[in-house]
Amino acid sequence: DAGVTQSPTHLIKTRGQHVTLRCSPISGHKSVSWYQQVLGQGPQFIFQYYEKEERGRGNFPDRFSARQFPNYSSELNVNALLLGDSALYLCASSLFGDSSGANVLTFGAGSRLTVL
Amino acid sequence: EDQVTQSPEALRLQEGESSSLNCSYTVSGLRGLFWYRQDPGKGPEFLFTLYSAGEEKEKERLKATLTKKESFLHITAPKPEDSATYLCAVQAGAAGNKLTFGGGTRVLVKP
């Protein structure tokens, strides 16, 4: 079975540009979350979507946006890139996305973004 | 605000030398504490979920335990293939399935 797939795996952008990262969840999973991981640190929560609705947003500027499509795949968009946006962007999917119980998140391999 | 702190930041072990990693947490309404393993350049790989104080779970050379304030990941007789970064995270309150991660512990096991 395919796990969480992300594309592209690596990309290089310059300051001020825009980037779109894509994520396909595990088949049957209805929730997708995005995390930013700077080198040497733990992942930081950016967004969660469940059943195509935003269910949570982390402490990131409005330059970051996301959406979930009817097939439950997702896109993360970042505008006006800054050097500090260089990081590994992780997508995670889970069967459910509500606040009942503990939901295990399965992570993809990530998209490595370098901003020059 | 949920907080998770892991110690030590890095750990160098000889093969067979058992040790423990610590994860201290402050949350309101813990729903689950998670341990993940992350290899360089890859996404975190799920290891365990612990739900309540006193719970323990084992997988091969790894054993995770939970108290009301912290969790431990014990590595028994580690092998070089256990070298990785181990991440602790919590899910709490009404924040959907948001995970709050600690900074991780980088473990290097030398043969």
PDB file of N, CA, C and O in Angstrom, chain B residues 48-78:
ATOM      1  N   PHE B  48       5.206   4.462  18.959  1.00  0.00           N
ATOM      2  CA  PHE B  48       4.261   4.138  20.033  1.00  0.00           C
ATOM      3  C   PHE B  48       3.288   5.289  20.272  1.00  0.00           C
ATOM      4  O   PHE B  48       3.622   6.445  20.046  1.00  0.00           O
ATOM      5  N   THR B  49       2.111   4.924  20.811  1.00  0.00           N
ATOM      6  CA  THR B  49       1.213   5.880  21.443  1.00  0.00           C
ATOM      7  C   THR B  49       0.966   5.417  22.871  1.00  0.00           C
ATOM      8  O   THR B  49       0.684   4.237  23.112  1.00  0.00           O
ATOM      9  N   LEU B  50       1.097   6.345  23.824  1.00  0.00           N
ATOM     10  CA  LEU B  50       0.773   6.079  25.229  1.00  0.00           C
ATOM     11  C   LEU B  50      -0.382   6.986  25.615  1.00  0.00           C
ATOM     12  O   LEU B  50      -0.390   8.168  25.256  1.00  0.00           O
ATOM     13  N   TYR B  51      -1.344   6.447  26.352  1.00  0.00           N
ATOM     14  CA  TYR B  51      -2.565   7.198  26.609  1.00  0.00           C
ATOM     15  C   TYR B  51      -2.697   7.678  28.050  1.00  0.00           C
ATOM     16  O   TYR B  51      -3.299   8.739  28.301  1.00  0.00           O
ATOM     17  N   SER B  52      -2.192   6.894  29.020  1.00  0.00           N
ATOM     18  CA  SER B  52      -2.409   7.281  30.411  1.00  0.00           C
ATOM     19  C   SER B  52      -1.211   6.871  31.258  1.00  0.00           C
ATOM     20  O   SER B  52      -0.454   5.951  30.896  1.00  0.00           O
ATOM     21  N   ALA B  53      -1.058   7.560  32.381  1.00  0.00           N
ATOM     22  CA  ALA B  53       0.059   7.305  33.288  1.00  0.00           C
ATOM     23  C   ALA B  53       0.084   5.846  33.716  1.00  0.00           C
ATOM     24  O   ALA B  53      -0.964   5.260  34.018  1.00  0.00           O
ATOM     25  N   GLY B  54       1.280   5.268  33.719  1.00  0.00           N
ATOM     26  CA  GLY B  54       1.454   3.877  34.092  1.00  0.00           C
ATOM     27  C   GLY B  54       1.505   2.931  32.909  1.00  0.00           C
ATOM     28  O   GLY B  54       1.890   1.770  33.040  1.00  0.00           O
ATOM     29  N   GLU B  55       1.151   3.431  31.749  1.00  0.00           N
ATOM     30  CA  GLU B  55       1.144   2.581  30.560  1.00  0.00           C
ATOM     31  C   GLU B  55       2.557   2.348  30.054  1.00  0.00           C
ATOM     32  O   GLU B  55       3.415   3.233  30.132  1.00  0.00           O
ATOM     33  N   GLU B  56       2.825   1.155  29.522  1.00  0.00           N
ATOM     34  CA  GLU B  56       4.106   0.799  28.932  1.00  0.00           C
ATOM     35  C   GLU B  56       3.859   0.083  27.610  1.00  0.00           C
ATOM     36  O   GLU B  56       2.885  -0.655  27.484  1.00  0.00           O
ATOM     37  N   LYS B  57       4.760   0.315  26.633  1.00  0.00           N
ATOM     38  CA  LYS B  57       4.679  -0.401  25.359  1.00  0.00           C
ATOM     39  C   LYS B  57       6.090  -0.772  24.918  1.00  0.00           C
ATOM     40  O   LYS B  57       7.040  -0.027  25.169  1.00  0.00           O
ATOM     41  N   GLU B  58       6.215  -1.926  24.252  1.00  0.00           N
ATOM     42  CA  GLU B  58       7.515  -2.420  23.818  1.00  0.00           C
ATOM     43  C   GLU B  58       7.501  -2.786  22.349  1.00  0.00           C
ATOM     44  O   GLU B  58       6.471  -3.213  21.807  1.00  0.00           O
ATOM     45  N   LYS B  59       8.679  -2.586  21.728  1.00  0.00           N
ATOM     46  CA  LYS B  59       8.854  -2.998  20.337  1.00  0.00           C
ATOM     47  C   LYS B  59      10.330  -3.295  20.156  1.00  0.00           C
ATOM     48  O   LYS B  59      11.159  -2.384  20.201  1.00  0.00           O
ATOM     49  N   GLU B  60      10.664  -4.555  19.996  1.00  0.00           N
ATOM     50  CA  GLU B  60      12.047  -5.001  19.843  1.00  0.00           C
ATOM     51  C   GLU B  60      12.884  -4.479  21.013  1.00  0.00           C
ATOM     52  O   GLU B  60      12.621  -4.825  22.165  1.00  0.00           O
ATOM     53  N   ARG B  61      13.888  -3.656  20.778  1.00  0.00           N
ATOM     54  CA  ARG B  61      14.775  -3.176  21.834  1.00  0.00           C
ATOM     55  C   ARG B  61      14.273  -1.890  22.494  1.00  0.00           C
ATOM     56  O   ARG B  61      14.951  -1.336  23.364  1.00  0.00           O
ATOM     57  N   LEU B  62      13.111  -1.417  22.111  1.00  0.00           N
ATOM     58  CA  LEU B  62      12.568  -0.164  22.620  1.00  0.00           C
ATOM     59  C   LEU B  62      11.403  -0.414  23.578  1.00  0.00           C
ATOM     60  O   LEU B  62      10.552  -1.267  23.324  1.00  0.00           O
ATOM     61  N   LYS B  63      11.375   0.370  24.664  1.00  0.00           N
ATOM     62  CA  LYS B  63      10.277   0.314  25.611  1.00  0.00           C
ATOM     63  C   LYS B  63       9.931   1.730  26.039  1.00  0.00           C
ATOM     64  O   LYS B  63      10.808   2.481  26.469  1.00  0.00           O
ATOM     65  N   ALA B  64       8.666   2.106  25.892  1.00  0.00           N
ATOM     66  CA  ALA B  64       8.215   3.439  26.265  1.00  0.00           C
ATOM     67  C   ALA B  64       7.325   3.376  27.489  1.00  0.00           C
ATOM     68  O   ALA B  64       6.492   2.470  27.615  1.00  0.00           O
ATOM     69  N   THR B  65       7.533   4.328  28.411  1.00  0.00           N
ATOM     70  CA  THR B  65       6.730   4.407  29.625  1.00  0.00           C
ATOM     71  C   THR B  65       6.196   5.823  29.782  1.00  0.00           C
ATOM     72  O   THR B  65       6.745   6.779  29.218  1.00  0.00           O
ATOM     73  N   LEU B  66       5.120   5.969  30.578  1.00  0.00           N
ATOM     74  CA  LEU B  66       4.471   7.268  30.734  1.00  0.00           C
ATOM     75  C   LEU B  66       4.097   7.510  32.190  1.00  0.00           C
ATOM     76  O   LEU B  66       3.541   6.636  32.852  1.00  0.00           O
ATOM     77  N   THR B  67       4.436   8.736  32.681  1.00  0.00           N
ATOM     78  CA  THR B  67       3.944   9.203  33.970  1.00  0.00           C
ATOM     79  C   THR B  67       3.109  10.453  33.700  1.00  0.00           C
ATOM     80  O   THR B  67       2.917  10.838  32.549  1.00  0.00           O
ATOM     81  N   LYS B  68       2.644  11.106  34.757  1.00  0.00           N
ATOM     82  CA  LYS B  68       1.801  12.288  34.568  1.00  0.00           C
ATOM     83  C   LYS B  68       2.568  13.493  34.050  1.00  0.00           C
ATOM     84  O   LYS B  68       1.972  14.455  33.570  1.00  0.00           O
ATOM     85  N   LYS B  69       3.905  13.439  34.133  1.00  0.00           N
ATOM     86  CA  LYS B  69       4.684  14.606  33.716  1.00  0.00           C
ATOM     87  C   LYS B  69       5.742  14.296  32.678  1.00  0.00           C
ATOM     88  O   LYS B  69       6.299  15.213  32.073  1.00  0.00           O
ATOM     89  N   GLU B  70       6.064  13.010  32.479  1.00  0.00           N
ATOM     90  CA  GLU B  70       7.130  12.693  31.539  1.00  0.00           C
ATOM     91  C   GLU B  70       6.975  11.283  30.968  1.00  0.00           C
ATOM     92  O   GLU B  70       6.218  10.450  31.490  1.00  0.00           O
ATOM     93  N   SER B  71       7.731  11.066  29.915  1.00  0.00           N
ATOM     94  CA  SER B  71       7.785   9.753  29.295  1.00  0.00           C
ATOM     95  C   SER B  71       9.253   9.394  29.088  1.00  0.00           C
ATOM     96  O   SER B  71      10.091  10.286  28.889  1.00  0.00           O
ATOM     97  N   PHE B  72       9.537   8.109  29.147  1.00  0.00           N
ATOM     98  CA  PHE B  72      10.890   7.623  28.904  1.00  0.00           C
ATOM     99  C   PHE B  72      10.864   6.630  27.752  1.00  0.00           C
ATOM    100  O   PHE B  72       9.938   5.829  27.626  1.00  0.00           O
ATOM    101  N   LEU B  73      11.905   6.702  26.926  1.00  0.00           N
ATOM    102  CA  LEU B  73      12.116   5.691  25.900  1.00  0.00           C
ATOM    103  C   LEU B  73      13.407   4.969  26.256  1.00  0.00           C
ATOM    104  O   LEU B  73      14.485   5.559  26.223  1.00  0.00           O
ATOM    105  N   HIS B  74      13.260   3.707  26.648  1.00  0.00           N
ATOM    106  CA  HIS B  74      14.416   2.910  27.045  1.00  0.00           C
ATOM    107  C   HIS B  74      14.897   2.114  25.831  1.00  0.00           C
ATOM    108  O   HIS B  74      14.102   1.455  25.154  1.00  0.00           O
ATOM    109  N   ILE B  75      16.202   2.177  25.579  1.00  0.00           N
ATOM    110  CA  ILE B  75      16.798   1.401  24.497  1.00  0.00           C
ATOM    111  C   ILE B  75      17.692   0.348  25.152  1.00  0.00           C
ATOM    112  O   ILE B  75      18.702   0.689  25.791  1.00  0.00           O
ATOM    113  N   THR B  76      17.319  -0.912  24.980  1.00  0.00           N
ATOM    114  CA  THR B  76      18.046  -2.016  25.616  1.00  0.00           C
ATOM    115  C   THR B  76      18.984  -2.661  24.606  1.00  0.00           C
ATOM    116  O   THR B  76      18.567  -3.021  23.508  1.00  0.00           O
ATOM    117  N   ALA B  77      20.248  -2.789  24.999  1.00  0.00           N
ATOM    118  CA  ALA B  77      21.272  -3.417  24.152  1.00  0.00           C
ATOM    119  C   ALA B  77      21.187  -2.916  22.718  1.00  0.00           C
ATOM    120  O   ALA B  77      20.936  -3.693  21.782  1.00  0.00           O
ATOM    121  N   PRO B  78      21.367  -1.604  22.504  1.00  0.00           N
ATOM    122  CA  PRO B  78      21.178  -1.039  21.167  1.00  0.00           C
ATOM    123  C   PRO B  78      22.176  -1.570  20.151  1.00  0.00           C
ATOM    124  O   PRO B  78      23.300  -1.963  20.487  1.00  0.00           O
TER     125      PRO B  78
END
